[in-house]
Structure formats: structure tokens, C-alpha cells
């Protein structure tokens, strides 16, 4: 063997090609022509051999492909040649470093990877390479949290002047990628589990039970998937902006009880993240101006927002006793998991909102359906009571009880409906129920010959907590006014059996302190009912069709003129 640098020619080398190669290399390098795979591998071990040349076109001397041995050694993946029994015949240094061996020649490939047994042929793509020239791929778990990706391809014998085929394999460590993939899959599965809340089960749970169920799931997946033991989750109170604690594990009592708000200043990292919606990676808490002491012995922290539909619901914070413990990948995983948590929280709140809305709508529907029958019971019972006064004491007593119970029906329905509405806090925007405290609980008698007006009075006013009773004519109006006390009487000026002024005068005769409103359309008041009634203390006028805000304002002013309360 000469001491000058040498190239090894691999491939079909006819005399013309050899002459072309020698002329190209001239005196600077020699050219070796092996006759077998074994000789080729032996030559590649020589210190004098600096590379490999694969001739491609004997008619074009510039089209020779030199493969430097140094290039193979610098290749970022492990490279090895295997024989039919999957024993290594040659490998670069990267392969040896991956398997932790200084010399790999003549050793079985899978045993070098640390596997006790070679996979069966059906599960061994490298064995499959012997029967197919296609590239085969396999990801192998070497040990816990370490994975190799292996690509293999059959190299036909003529390329090496060999009677037997060889397999070229490349090996690279894909542990980080594989663990990331597994985490992403696990986070996706966790999201499905967090959101797997059967309405029939959740609807029977209290707020505490629902939150505890969600907290247990969050804690399990945070520790099992993300491997974080120190956790703090806070949710924003939309009315106050305060960050209320949902889940805290491993935090110091001072940190757990700390009052924080969604604000960029003076509320630590948590307040900053809640206000800005931006994740915050604190690599060294000792030199971070925003960090407030959290977990005992913490040196670094990672805080991400809980976001749903671009709205920040709260924050998710984890801490570590090691400085610079979190990286961009940790940030990505925690952000993904936090979105699943936000979605699960929203699912719970949507169920709560549905329960609230269903209870409200159900109450309103029941009140609407019973309004007319109850009014008829009151009218008929009051008439019978008046006609039988003094005639039959037992009959009068029973009629009075009917009136009392009938008048309580609507109140009992409203109270039952309120009891059905969950009072747990929700982070979903639930439309607030209309509120007019000055009207709540007021008894109002409405008289109009138009059934739609009476129905509207029930629907519009009872949603504000009023107790509405109705009359269709003056006779029923006066009967109800004689039988019961009202905070306000509202009467149309054109009842079938009396005009508005006549009704006003009779109502004042029955109760001179009775607040009274007269209703009219925008027609002509030929009898001047409104003018004459105003001269004698009419509380106000309502114009049909009603504009709700003006109707409510007028009613509030009218009931404010009396201190009467409902009597039975």
C-alpha cells in the first residue's frame, strides 16, 4: 500500500472509465479498484483512503461523484452497512456514538441498539429491505423516553462487485420529536376527557362538585403529561377583575391567599398575563421585576393565559425549583393544554347558563298559561262572595280561601322559578334578567276590553316581579277594587260599560288614596275623560301601544305615591 492519498472506486469500472479517473486524479491521488465488498470495507479502514468515487458517465470525466470518508464521518445521522444477517460491516462515528460503542463491526444491529431480541420479520422493515429496493422506515423505542428512527435500503450487489446484497441504514435520535408527538396526542386526549361532561350527570351536580371534578382531571393530566407538580390556576371575575383561585398545588399559603387583579402593574406575573393575554416565561425569579413569591424554593416559572374565543378567562401558572427550567416547547405544550382547560370551563358554564335560562323561560311560560284562568277564578269568586255576603258564613269562608289561594298562585310560581335558577357564579356571559326594584312585588289591577292588552300586561310586568290581575269591564273592575287592595289600578278610558272618568270617580269612591292611571290610544277623547280626571288627581296617562321604558317609568312614578302594600 502506497503512502499517498487514495480514492476507492465503487461501481462499474470499465477500462475507459478507470483511465479517465486516473487522468483526472493525476499524480495527486491514487485510485484503488476493489473486487469485493470485503475488500471495499477493508480499504475504507485504511488511513491512506480519503474518499470514495462512484463513476457515473464514462464519456463525461467531470461527472464523477467523490464521497469523502470525512463527509460520512461528519454526516449528522448514524450510517451503517449491514449484511443479510443484519450484522454491521461498517459504520461511521455518529452511529457508534448513538449506540455507545467504540467499535460496531461484526455486531448484530438490533443488539447494538439495546434491544434484547430482533423483531420478527413481519415487524422488521430492515429484513423487508432484502426483498424490496424501496426505502423502509421504522421508529424504535430503545428505552424509556429514547427513540431511534431507522431508514434502510437494499444496495444491489453489482454496485459493490459482491455476490450478496448489502443494506444501507441511517439512524438518528428522534426522542425529542417522539416525546413531543406523544405529549401532543396526550394533550388532545386530555382535552376530550376534560370536555366529556354528560349533561345528565353535570346537571345534577352542584357548583362545588362540578369544579372538583374538573380540578381532579386538570391535576391528573398536568402531573401525568406535563410532569408539573406546582400548579396555580386563577379565573377572572368579570365584574371586579379579581383573579379568583380555582386550583393551587404546591404554592405557599401567602401566595395562595394573595389577592390579585388582572392588571399589568403591581399584580405580579399572573396579573400581567391576565391583563395582556400574553404568556410569560420567567427564567430566573431573582432577577425578574414582575415575579411575586409563589412556590417554596421556586427558581423559575411559566404562566400562560386561559383563552377562549380571544377572551382571557384566567391564568395557568407552573413553577420549578431549577433556574431556566422551562423552554419554548414547555410554553407551547402549556398553551395547548390551557386552551383545553378553557374549553372545559366554558362547557361547564354553558351548562349552568342553560339551566338558568331554562328555569327562567319555564317560569315565564307557566305564568303566561295560568294568567287568564287565575284572573277568571278571581273575578268569579269575588262576584260570588259579594252576592252571598251574610247569607252563608261557611260558603263565604270557603270563597275567601279560594280567593286567597288563587292570588298566591302566581307568587308561588315565581318563587319556585327563582329557586330553580342556579345561583353559582358563571364565567359565560348570561343575559341579566330585567330589574325594576320599585315595581317588584307590587299588585297592579289592569282593566281593558282588549284581551291582548291584558295578556301583554301579564307578560311585560310579571317579568319585573309585579303581581298583575285583570278585569274586562267596569263591573269586574269595581268588583276587584272592592274585594282587594292594589298598589296601582290601570284602566282604559273606553270600557264597554263605563268611560274613563266614570271609572276614575268610582275607584276614588272605593278608595280615595288609590293611585290610578288611565290608558288611551292616540284617538280623540270626546268625553274629556283625561282632562277631568287630571283635575281631580289622576296619577298619569298611558298611551297605547306601549313603549316599554315609558310604561315602566310611568308605573314607578305612580306606585311611589302610595305606601300601600298587598293585603289578603
PDB file of N, CA and C in Angstrom, residues 442-529:
ATOM      1  N   UNK A 442     -95.264  44.588  43.555  1.00  0.00           N
ATOM      2  CA  UNK A 442     -96.435  45.469  43.533  1.00  0.00           C
ATOM      3  C   UNK A 442     -97.616  44.765  42.850  1.00  0.00           C
ATOM      4  N   UNK A 443     -98.816  44.971  43.463  1.00  0.00           N
ATOM      5  CA  UNK A 443    -100.037  44.413  42.890  1.00  0.00           C
ATOM      6  C   UNK A 443    -100.682  45.473  41.999  1.00  0.00           C
ATOM      7  N   UNK A 444    -100.919  45.098  40.750  1.00  0.00           N
ATOM      8  CA  UNK A 444    -101.461  46.036  39.778  1.00  0.00           C
ATOM      9  C   UNK A 444    -102.709  45.426  39.141  1.00  0.00           C
ATOM     10  N   UNK A 445    -103.815  46.202  39.144  1.00  0.00           N
ATOM     11  CA  UNK A 445    -105.070  45.781  38.513  1.00  0.00           C
ATOM     12  C   UNK A 445    -105.175  46.502  37.166  1.00  0.00           C
ATOM     13  N   UNK A 446    -105.342  45.726  36.100  1.00  0.00           N
ATOM     14  CA  UNK A 446    -105.418  46.281  34.758  1.00  0.00           C
ATOM     15  C   UNK A 446    -106.796  45.965  34.175  1.00  0.00           C
ATOM     16  N   UNK A 447    -107.497  47.004  33.701  1.00  0.00           N
ATOM     17  CA  UNK A 447    -108.836  46.822  33.126  1.00  0.00           C
ATOM     18  C   UNK A 447    -108.839  47.278  31.675  1.00  0.00           C
ATOM     19  N   UNK A 448    -109.223  46.363  30.770  1.00  0.00           N
ATOM     20  CA  UNK A 448    -109.292  46.682  29.346  1.00  0.00           C
ATOM     21  C   UNK A 448    -110.139  45.617  28.672  1.00  0.00           C
ATOM     22  N   UNK A 449    -110.938  46.039  27.693  1.00  0.00           N
ATOM     23  CA  UNK A 449    -111.777  45.085  26.975  1.00  0.00           C
ATOM     24  C   UNK A 449    -110.985  44.271  25.964  1.00  0.00           C
ATOM     25  N   UNK A 450    -109.780  44.718  25.657  1.00  0.00           N
ATOM     26  CA  UNK A 450    -108.934  44.037  24.668  1.00  0.00           C
ATOM     27  C   UNK A 450    -108.111  42.948  25.380  1.00  0.00           C
ATOM     28  N   UNK A 451    -108.370  41.694  25.008  1.00  0.00           N
ATOM     29  CA  UNK A 451    -107.683  40.576  25.659  1.00  0.00           C
ATOM     30  C   UNK A 451    -106.175  40.626  25.443  1.00  0.00           C
ATOM     31  N   UNK A 452    -105.726  41.117  24.272  1.00  0.00           N
ATOM     32  CA  UNK A 452    -104.280  41.184  24.010  1.00  0.00           C
ATOM     33  C   UNK A 452    -103.585  42.167  24.936  1.00  0.00           C
ATOM     34  N   UNK A 453    -104.290  43.255  25.322  1.00  0.00           N
ATOM     35  CA  UNK A 453    -103.709  44.217  26.262  1.00  0.00           C
ATOM     36  C   UNK A 453    -103.537  43.572  27.630  1.00  0.00           C
ATOM     37  N   UNK A 454    -104.531  42.824  28.051  1.00  0.00           N
ATOM     38  CA  UNK A 454    -104.436  42.145  29.348  1.00  0.00           C
ATOM     39  C   UNK A 454    -103.316  41.113  29.355  1.00  0.00           C
ATOM     40  N   UNK A 455    -103.202  40.377  28.253  1.00  0.00           N
ATOM     41  CA  UNK A 455    -102.133  39.380  28.167  1.00  0.00           C
ATOM     42  C   UNK A 455    -100.761  40.060  28.170  1.00  0.00           C
ATOM     43  N   UNK A 456    -100.647  41.166  27.450  1.00  0.00           N
ATOM     44  CA  UNK A 456     -99.369  41.903  27.418  1.00  0.00           C
ATOM     45  C   UNK A 456     -99.013  42.433  28.798  1.00  0.00           C
ATOM     46  N   UNK A 457    -100.020  42.876  29.554  1.00  0.00           N
ATOM     47  CA  UNK A 457     -99.764  43.373  30.905  1.00  0.00           C
ATOM     48  C   UNK A 457     -99.155  42.287  31.776  1.00  0.00           C
ATOM     49  N   UNK A 458     -99.711  41.089  31.665  1.00  0.00           N
ATOM     50  CA  UNK A 458     -99.137  39.958  32.414  1.00  0.00           C
ATOM     51  C   UNK A 458     -97.687  39.712  31.982  1.00  0.00           C
ATOM     52  N   UNK A 459     -97.446  39.578  30.687  1.00  0.00           N
ATOM     53  CA  UNK A 459     -96.121  39.190  30.186  1.00  0.00           C
ATOM     54  C   UNK A 459     -95.074  40.264  30.455  1.00  0.00           C
ATOM     55  N   UNK A 460     -95.446  41.539  30.251  1.00  0.00           N
ATOM     56  CA  UNK A 460     -94.468  42.612  30.406  1.00  0.00           C
ATOM     57  C   UNK A 460     -94.137  42.890  31.873  1.00  0.00           C
ATOM     58  N   UNK A 461     -95.164  42.921  32.704  1.00  0.00           N
ATOM     59  CA  UNK A 461     -94.956  43.369  34.078  1.00  0.00           C
ATOM     60  C   UNK A 461     -94.526  42.247  35.021  1.00  0.00           C
ATOM     61  N   UNK A 462     -94.961  41.037  34.753  1.00  0.00           N
ATOM     62  CA  UNK A 462     -94.604  39.951  35.672  1.00  0.00           C
ATOM     63  C   UNK A 462     -93.137  39.569  35.567  1.00  0.00           C
ATOM     64  N   UNK A 463     -92.499  39.883  34.430  1.00  0.00           N
ATOM     65  CA  UNK A 463     -91.059  39.626  34.346  1.00  0.00           C
ATOM     66  C   UNK A 463     -90.266  40.546  35.285  1.00  0.00           C
ATOM     67  N   UNK A 464     -90.900  41.632  35.741  1.00  0.00           N
ATOM     68  CA  UNK A 464     -90.249  42.536  36.686  1.00  0.00           C
ATOM     69  C   UNK A 464     -90.725  42.301  38.118  1.00  0.00           C
ATOM     70  N   UNK A 465     -91.437  41.188  38.307  1.00  0.00           N
ATOM     71  CA  UNK A 465     -91.863  40.828  39.661  1.00  0.00           C
ATOM     72  C   UNK A 465     -93.185  41.417  40.097  1.00  0.00           C
ATOM     73  N   UNK A 466     -93.909  42.063  39.184  1.00  0.00           N
ATOM     74  CA  UNK A 466     -95.234  42.574  39.545  1.00  0.00           C
ATOM     75  C   UNK A 466     -96.236  41.429  39.642  1.00  0.00           C
ATOM     76  N   UNK A 467     -97.289  41.659  40.444  1.00  0.00           N
ATOM     77  CA  UNK A 467     -98.407  40.720  40.510  1.00  0.00           C
ATOM     78  C   UNK A 467     -99.565  41.391  39.791  1.00  0.00           C
ATOM     79  N   UNK A 468     -99.933  40.867  38.627  1.00  0.00           N
ATOM     80  CA  UNK A 468    -100.935  41.503  37.769  1.00  0.00           C
ATOM     81  C   UNK A 468    -102.254  40.725  37.840  1.00  0.00           C
ATOM     82  N   UNK A 469    -103.338  41.463  38.041  1.00  0.00           N
ATOM     83  CA  UNK A 469    -104.690  40.907  37.964  1.00  0.00           C
ATOM     84  C   UNK A 469    -105.484  41.773  36.998  1.00  0.00           C
ATOM     85  N   UNK A 470    -106.492  41.195  36.328  1.00  0.00           N
ATOM     86  CA  UNK A 470    -107.146  41.911  35.233  1.00  0.00           C
ATOM     87  C   UNK A 470    -108.662  41.884  35.350  1.00  0.00           C
ATOM     88  N   UNK A 471    -109.261  42.843  34.641  1.00  0.00           N
ATOM     89  CA  UNK A 471    -110.724  42.928  34.526  1.00  0.00           C
ATOM     90  C   UNK A 471    -111.071  43.307  33.094  1.00  0.00           C
ATOM     91  N   UNK A 472    -112.235  42.811  32.598  1.00  0.00           N
ATOM     92  CA  UNK A 472    -112.608  43.044  31.206  1.00  0.00           C
ATOM     93  C   UNK A 472    -113.581  44.210  31.042  1.00  0.00           C
ATOM     94  N   UNK A 473    -114.191  44.632  32.133  1.00  0.00           N
ATOM     95  CA  UNK A 473    -115.179  45.710  32.062  1.00  0.00           C
ATOM     96  C   UNK A 473    -115.226  46.420  33.402  1.00  0.00           C
ATOM     97  N   UNK A 474    -116.070  47.456  33.447  1.00  0.00           N
ATOM     98  CA  UNK A 474    -116.152  48.266  34.666  1.00  0.00           C
ATOM     99  C   UNK A 474    -116.729  47.478  35.825  1.00  0.00           C
ATOM    100  N   UNK A 475    -117.712  46.626  35.537  1.00  0.00           N
ATOM    101  CA  UNK A 475    -118.297  45.830  36.617  1.00  0.00           C
ATOM    102  C   UNK A 475    -117.236  44.978  37.305  1.00  0.00           C
ATOM    103  N   UNK A 476    -116.416  44.251  36.524  1.00  0.00           N
ATOM    104  CA  UNK A 476    -115.337  43.436  37.112  1.00  0.00           C
ATOM    105  C   UNK A 476    -114.300  44.331  37.789  1.00  0.00           C
ATOM    106  N   UNK A 477    -114.024  45.472  37.196  1.00  0.00           N
ATOM    107  CA  UNK A 477    -113.038  46.402  37.762  1.00  0.00           C
ATOM    108  C   UNK A 477    -113.461  46.835  39.160  1.00  0.00           C
ATOM    109  N   UNK A 478    -114.681  47.268  39.296  1.00  0.00           N
ATOM    110  CA  UNK A 478    -115.142  47.750  40.603  1.00  0.00           C
ATOM    111  C   UNK A 478    -115.231  46.611  41.610  1.00  0.00           C
ATOM    112  N   UNK A 479    -115.657  45.449  41.119  1.00  0.00           N
ATOM    113  CA  UNK A 479    -115.733  44.288  41.999  1.00  0.00           C
ATOM    114  C   UNK A 479    -114.364  43.944  42.564  1.00  0.00           C
ATOM    115  N   UNK A 480    -113.333  43.896  41.719  1.00  0.00           N
ATOM    116  CA  UNK A 480    -111.979  43.574  42.167  1.00  0.00           C
ATOM    117  C   UNK A 480    -111.435  44.660  43.094  1.00  0.00           C
ATOM    118  N   UNK A 481    -111.761  45.924  42.784  1.00  0.00           N
ATOM    119  CA  UNK A 481    -111.281  47.025  43.624  1.00  0.00           C
ATOM    120  C   UNK A 481    -111.924  47.001  45.006  1.00  0.00           C
ATOM    121  N   UNK A 482    -113.195  46.560  45.060  1.00  0.00           N
ATOM    122  CA  UNK A 482    -113.848  46.451  46.367  1.00  0.00           C
ATOM    123  C   UNK A 482    -113.322  45.258  47.163  1.00  0.00           C
ATOM    124  N   UNK A 483    -112.890  44.227  46.457  1.00  0.00           N
ATOM    125  CA  UNK A 483    -112.500  42.977  47.122  1.00  0.00           C
ATOM    126  C   UNK A 483    -111.050  42.987  47.601  1.00  0.00           C
ATOM    127  N   UNK A 484    -110.192  43.705  46.897  1.00  0.00           N
ATOM    128  CA  UNK A 484    -108.758  43.636  47.205  1.00  0.00           C
ATOM    129  C   UNK A 484    -108.131  45.027  47.193  1.00  0.00           C
ATOM    130  N   UNK A 485    -106.985  45.114  47.826  1.00  0.00           N
ATOM    131  CA  UNK A 485    -106.191  46.340  47.787  1.00  0.00           C
ATOM    132  C   UNK A 485    -105.137  46.214  46.689  1.00  0.00           C
ATOM    133  N   UNK A 486    -104.887  47.298  45.979  1.00  0.00           N
ATOM    134  CA  UNK A 486    -103.887  47.325  44.901  1.00  0.00           C
ATOM    135  C   UNK A 486    -102.947  48.506  45.080  1.00  0.00           C
ATOM    136  N   UNK A 487    -101.721  48.287  44.663  1.00  0.00           N
ATOM    137  CA  UNK A 487    -100.750  49.390  44.674  1.00  0.00           C
ATOM    138  C   UNK A 487    -101.027  50.356  43.525  1.00  0.00           C
ATOM    139  N   UNK A 488    -101.693  49.860  42.477  1.00  0.00           N
ATOM    140  CA  UNK A 488    -101.964  50.706  41.321  1.00  0.00           C
ATOM    141  C   UNK A 488    -103.083  50.073  40.497  1.00  0.00           C
ATOM    142  N   UNK A 489    -103.984  50.942  39.955  1.00  0.00           N
ATOM    143  CA  UNK A 489    -105.016  50.495  39.027  1.00  0.00           C
ATOM    144  C   UNK A 489    -104.775  51.188  37.694  1.00  0.00           C
ATOM    145  N   UNK A 490    -104.785  50.387  36.621  1.00  0.00           N
ATOM    146  CA  UNK A 490    -104.604  50.922  35.273  1.00  0.00           C
ATOM    147  C   UNK A 490    -105.879  50.592  34.498  1.00  0.00           C
ATOM    148  N   UNK A 491    -106.534  51.656  33.962  1.00  0.00           N
ATOM    149  CA  UNK A 491    -107.855  51.457  33.363  1.00  0.00           C
ATOM    150  C   UNK A 491    -107.935  52.147  32.002  1.00  0.00           C
ATOM    151  N   UNK A 492    -108.491  51.439  31.025  1.00  0.00           N
ATOM    152  CA  UNK A 492    -108.722  52.040  29.709  1.00  0.00           C
ATOM    153  C   UNK A 492    -109.898  53.014  29.794  1.00  0.00           C
ATOM    154  N   UNK A 493    -109.862  54.095  28.988  1.00  0.00           N
ATOM    155  CA  UNK A 493    -110.928  55.098  29.067  1.00  0.00           C
ATOM    156  C   UNK A 493    -112.180  54.661  28.311  1.00  0.00           C
ATOM    157  N   UNK A 494    -112.135  53.534  27.578  1.00  0.00           N
ATOM    158  CA  UNK A 494    -113.299  53.084  26.802  1.00  0.00           C
ATOM    159  C   UNK A 494    -113.657  51.631  27.163  1.00  0.00           C
ATOM    160  N   UNK A 495    -114.079  51.403  28.377  1.00  0.00           N
ATOM    161  CA  UNK A 495    -114.593  50.092  28.747  1.00  0.00           C
ATOM    162  C   UNK A 495    -116.023  49.970  28.225  1.00  0.00           C
ATOM    163  N   UNK A 496    -116.507  48.750  27.997  1.00  0.00           N
ATOM    164  CA  UNK A 496    -117.837  48.586  27.384  1.00  0.00           C
ATOM    165  C   UNK A 496    -118.966  49.226  28.195  1.00  0.00           C
ATOM    166  N   UNK A 497    -118.838  49.287  29.513  1.00  0.00           N
ATOM    167  CA  UNK A 497    -119.942  49.741  30.348  1.00  0.00           C
ATOM    168  C   UNK A 497    -119.645  51.017  31.123  1.00  0.00           C
ATOM    169  N   UNK A 498    -118.527  51.692  30.836  1.00  0.00           N
ATOM    170  CA  UNK A 498    -118.225  52.964  31.506  1.00  0.00           C
ATOM    171  C   UNK A 498    -117.046  53.614  30.818  1.00  0.00           C
ATOM    172  N   UNK A 499    -117.016  54.977  30.877  1.00  0.00           N
ATOM    173  CA  UNK A 499    -115.859  55.662  30.320  1.00  0.00           C
ATOM    174  C   UNK A 499    -114.803  55.841  31.393  1.00  0.00           C
ATOM    175  N   UNK A 500    -113.675  56.394  31.004  1.00  0.00           N
ATOM    176  CA  UNK A 500    -112.553  56.503  31.905  1.00  0.00           C
ATOM    177  C   UNK A 500    -112.814  57.385  33.106  1.00  0.00           C
ATOM    178  N   UNK A 501    -113.523  58.495  32.907  1.00  0.00           N
ATOM    179  CA  UNK A 501    -113.779  59.401  34.036  1.00  0.00           C
ATOM    180  C   UNK A 501    -114.717  58.752  35.042  1.00  0.00           C
ATOM    181  N   UNK A 502    -115.731  58.041  34.546  1.00  0.00           N
ATOM    182  CA  UNK A 502    -116.653  57.344  35.442  1.00  0.00           C
ATOM    183  C   UNK A 502    -115.923  56.290  36.263  1.00  0.00           C
ATOM    184  N   UNK A 503    -115.023  55.572  35.596  1.00  0.00           N
ATOM    185  CA  UNK A 503    -114.224  54.556  36.326  1.00  0.00           C
ATOM    186  C   UNK A 503    -113.339  55.230  37.361  1.00  0.00           C
ATOM    187  N   UNK A 504    -112.738  56.350  36.988  1.00  0.00           N
ATOM    188  CA  UNK A 504    -111.852  57.064  37.917  1.00  0.00           C
ATOM    189  C   UNK A 504    -112.630  57.478  39.166  1.00  0.00           C
ATOM    190  N   UNK A 505    -113.801  58.052  38.964  1.00  0.00           N
ATOM    191  CA  UNK A 505    -114.576  58.534  40.106  1.00  0.00           C
ATOM    192  C   UNK A 505    -115.002  57.390  41.027  1.00  0.00           C
ATOM    193  N   UNK A 506    -115.449  56.258  40.435  1.00  0.00           N
ATOM    194  CA  UNK A 506    -115.877  55.140  41.261  1.00  0.00           C
ATOM    195  C   UNK A 506    -114.707  54.518  42.018  1.00  0.00           C
ATOM    196  N   UNK A 507    -113.579  54.420  41.378  1.00  0.00           N
ATOM    197  CA  UNK A 507    -112.390  53.868  42.060  1.00  0.00           C
ATOM    198  C   UNK A 507    -111.970  54.751  43.228  1.00  0.00           C
ATOM    199  N   UNK A 508    -112.088  56.098  43.045  1.00  0.00           N
ATOM    200  CA  UNK A 508    -111.743  57.010  44.131  1.00  0.00           C
ATOM    201  C   UNK A 508    -112.772  56.911  45.265  1.00  0.00           C
ATOM    202  N   UNK A 509    -114.029  56.636  44.892  1.00  0.00           N
ATOM    203  CA  UNK A 509    -115.035  56.455  45.929  1.00  0.00           C
ATOM    204  C   UNK A 509    -114.753  55.209  46.753  1.00  0.00           C
ATOM    205  N   UNK A 510    -114.306  54.153  46.074  1.00  0.00           N
ATOM    206  CA  UNK A 510    -113.970  52.901  46.780  1.00  0.00           C
ATOM    207  C   UNK A 510    -112.754  53.104  47.667  1.00  0.00           C
ATOM    208  N   UNK A 511    -111.735  53.788  47.129  1.00  0.00           N
ATOM    209  CA  UNK A 511    -110.507  54.045  47.894  1.00  0.00           C
ATOM    210  C   UNK A 511    -109.950  55.375  47.426  1.00  0.00           C
ATOM    211  N   UNK A 512    -110.110  56.374  48.235  1.00  0.00           N
ATOM    212  CA  UNK A 512    -109.736  57.724  47.803  1.00  0.00           C
ATOM    213  C   UNK A 512    -108.224  57.884  47.629  1.00  0.00           C
ATOM    214  N   UNK A 513    -107.432  57.010  48.241  1.00  0.00           N
ATOM    215  CA  UNK A 513    -105.970  57.108  48.114  1.00  0.00           C
ATOM    216  C   UNK A 513    -105.426  56.232  46.976  1.00  0.00           C
ATOM    217  N   UNK A 514    -106.303  55.600  46.246  1.00  0.00           N
ATOM    218  CA  UNK A 514    -105.868  54.647  45.203  1.00  0.00           C
ATOM    219  C   UNK A 514    -105.163  55.380  44.049  1.00  0.00           C
ATOM    220  N   UNK A 515    -103.885  55.059  43.757  1.00  0.00           N
ATOM    221  CA  UNK A 515    -103.231  55.604  42.557  1.00  0.00           C
ATOM    222  C   UNK A 515    -103.888  55.008  41.312  1.00  0.00           C
ATOM    223  N   UNK A 516    -104.166  55.854  40.327  1.00  0.00           N
ATOM    224  CA  UNK A 516    -104.874  55.401  39.129  1.00  0.00           C
ATOM    225  C   UNK A 516    -104.195  55.974  37.897  1.00  0.00           C
ATOM    226  N   UNK A 517    -104.015  55.101  36.881  1.00  0.00           N
ATOM    227  CA  UNK A 517    -103.552  55.523  35.568  1.00  0.00           C
ATOM    228  C   UNK A 517    -104.642  55.202  34.564  1.00  0.00           C
ATOM    229  N   UNK A 518    -104.902  56.137  33.638  1.00  0.00           N
ATOM    230  CA  UNK A 518    -105.852  55.885  32.566  1.00  0.00           C
ATOM    231  C   UNK A 518    -105.089  55.622  31.277  1.00  0.00           C
ATOM    232  N   UNK A 519    -105.585  54.671  30.482  1.00  0.00           N
ATOM    233  CA  UNK A 519    -104.957  54.310  29.212  1.00  0.00           C
ATOM    234  C   UNK A 519    -105.817  54.797  28.055  1.00  0.00           C
ATOM    235  N   UNK A 520    -105.146  55.197  26.994  1.00  0.00           N
ATOM    236  CA  UNK A 520    -105.861  55.585  25.795  1.00  0.00           C
ATOM    237  C   UNK A 520    -104.994  55.365  24.573  1.00  0.00           C
ATOM    238  N   UNK A 521    -105.664  55.152  23.436  1.00  0.00           N
ATOM    239  CA  UNK A 521    -104.944  55.156  22.180  1.00  0.00           C
ATOM    240  C   UNK A 521    -104.768  56.605  21.745  1.00  0.00           C
ATOM    241  N   UNK A 522    -104.207  56.820  20.582  1.00  0.00           N
ATOM    242  CA  UNK A 522    -103.995  58.183  20.130  1.00  0.00           C
ATOM    243  C   UNK A 522    -105.237  58.727  19.412  1.00  0.00           C
ATOM    244  N   UNK A 523    -106.411  58.319  19.895  1.00  0.00           N
ATOM    245  CA  UNK A 523    -107.651  58.815  19.303  1.00  0.00           C
ATOM    246  C   UNK A 523    -108.184  60.035  20.053  1.00  0.00           C
ATOM    247  N   UNK A 524    -109.362  60.494  19.639  1.00  0.00           N
ATOM    248  CA  UNK A 524    -109.980  61.686  20.217  1.00  0.00           C
ATOM    249  C   UNK A 524    -110.727  61.326  21.492  1.00  0.00           C
ATOM    250  N   UNK A 525    -110.478  62.072  22.558  1.00  0.00           N
ATOM    251  CA  UNK A 525    -111.148  61.863  23.840  1.00  0.00           C
ATOM    252  C   UNK A 525    -112.384  62.760  23.886  1.00  0.00           C
ATOM    253  N   UNK A 526    -113.484  62.277  23.256  1.00  0.00           N
ATOM    254  CA  UNK A 526    -114.668  63.120  23.092  1.00  0.00           C
ATOM    255  C   UNK A 526    -115.280  63.516  24.427  1.00  0.00           C
ATOM    256  N   UNK A 527    -115.153  62.698  25.433  1.00  0.00           N
ATOM    257  CA  UNK A 527    -115.787  62.969  26.720  1.00  0.00           C
ATOM    258  C   UNK A 527    -114.843  63.679  27.685  1.00  0.00           C
ATOM    259  N   UNK A 528    -113.667  63.980  27.199  1.00  0.00           N
ATOM    260  CA  UNK A 528    -112.678  64.724  28.002  1.00  0.00           C
ATOM    261  C   UNK A 528    -112.387  64.023  29.339  1.00  0.00           C
ATOM    262  N   UNK A 529    -112.342  62.708  29.261  1.00  0.00           N
ATOM    263  CA  UNK A 529    -112.083  61.920  30.479  1.00  0.00           C
ATOM    264  C   UNK A 529    -110.751  62.283  31.117  1.00  0.00           C
TER     265      UNK A 529
END
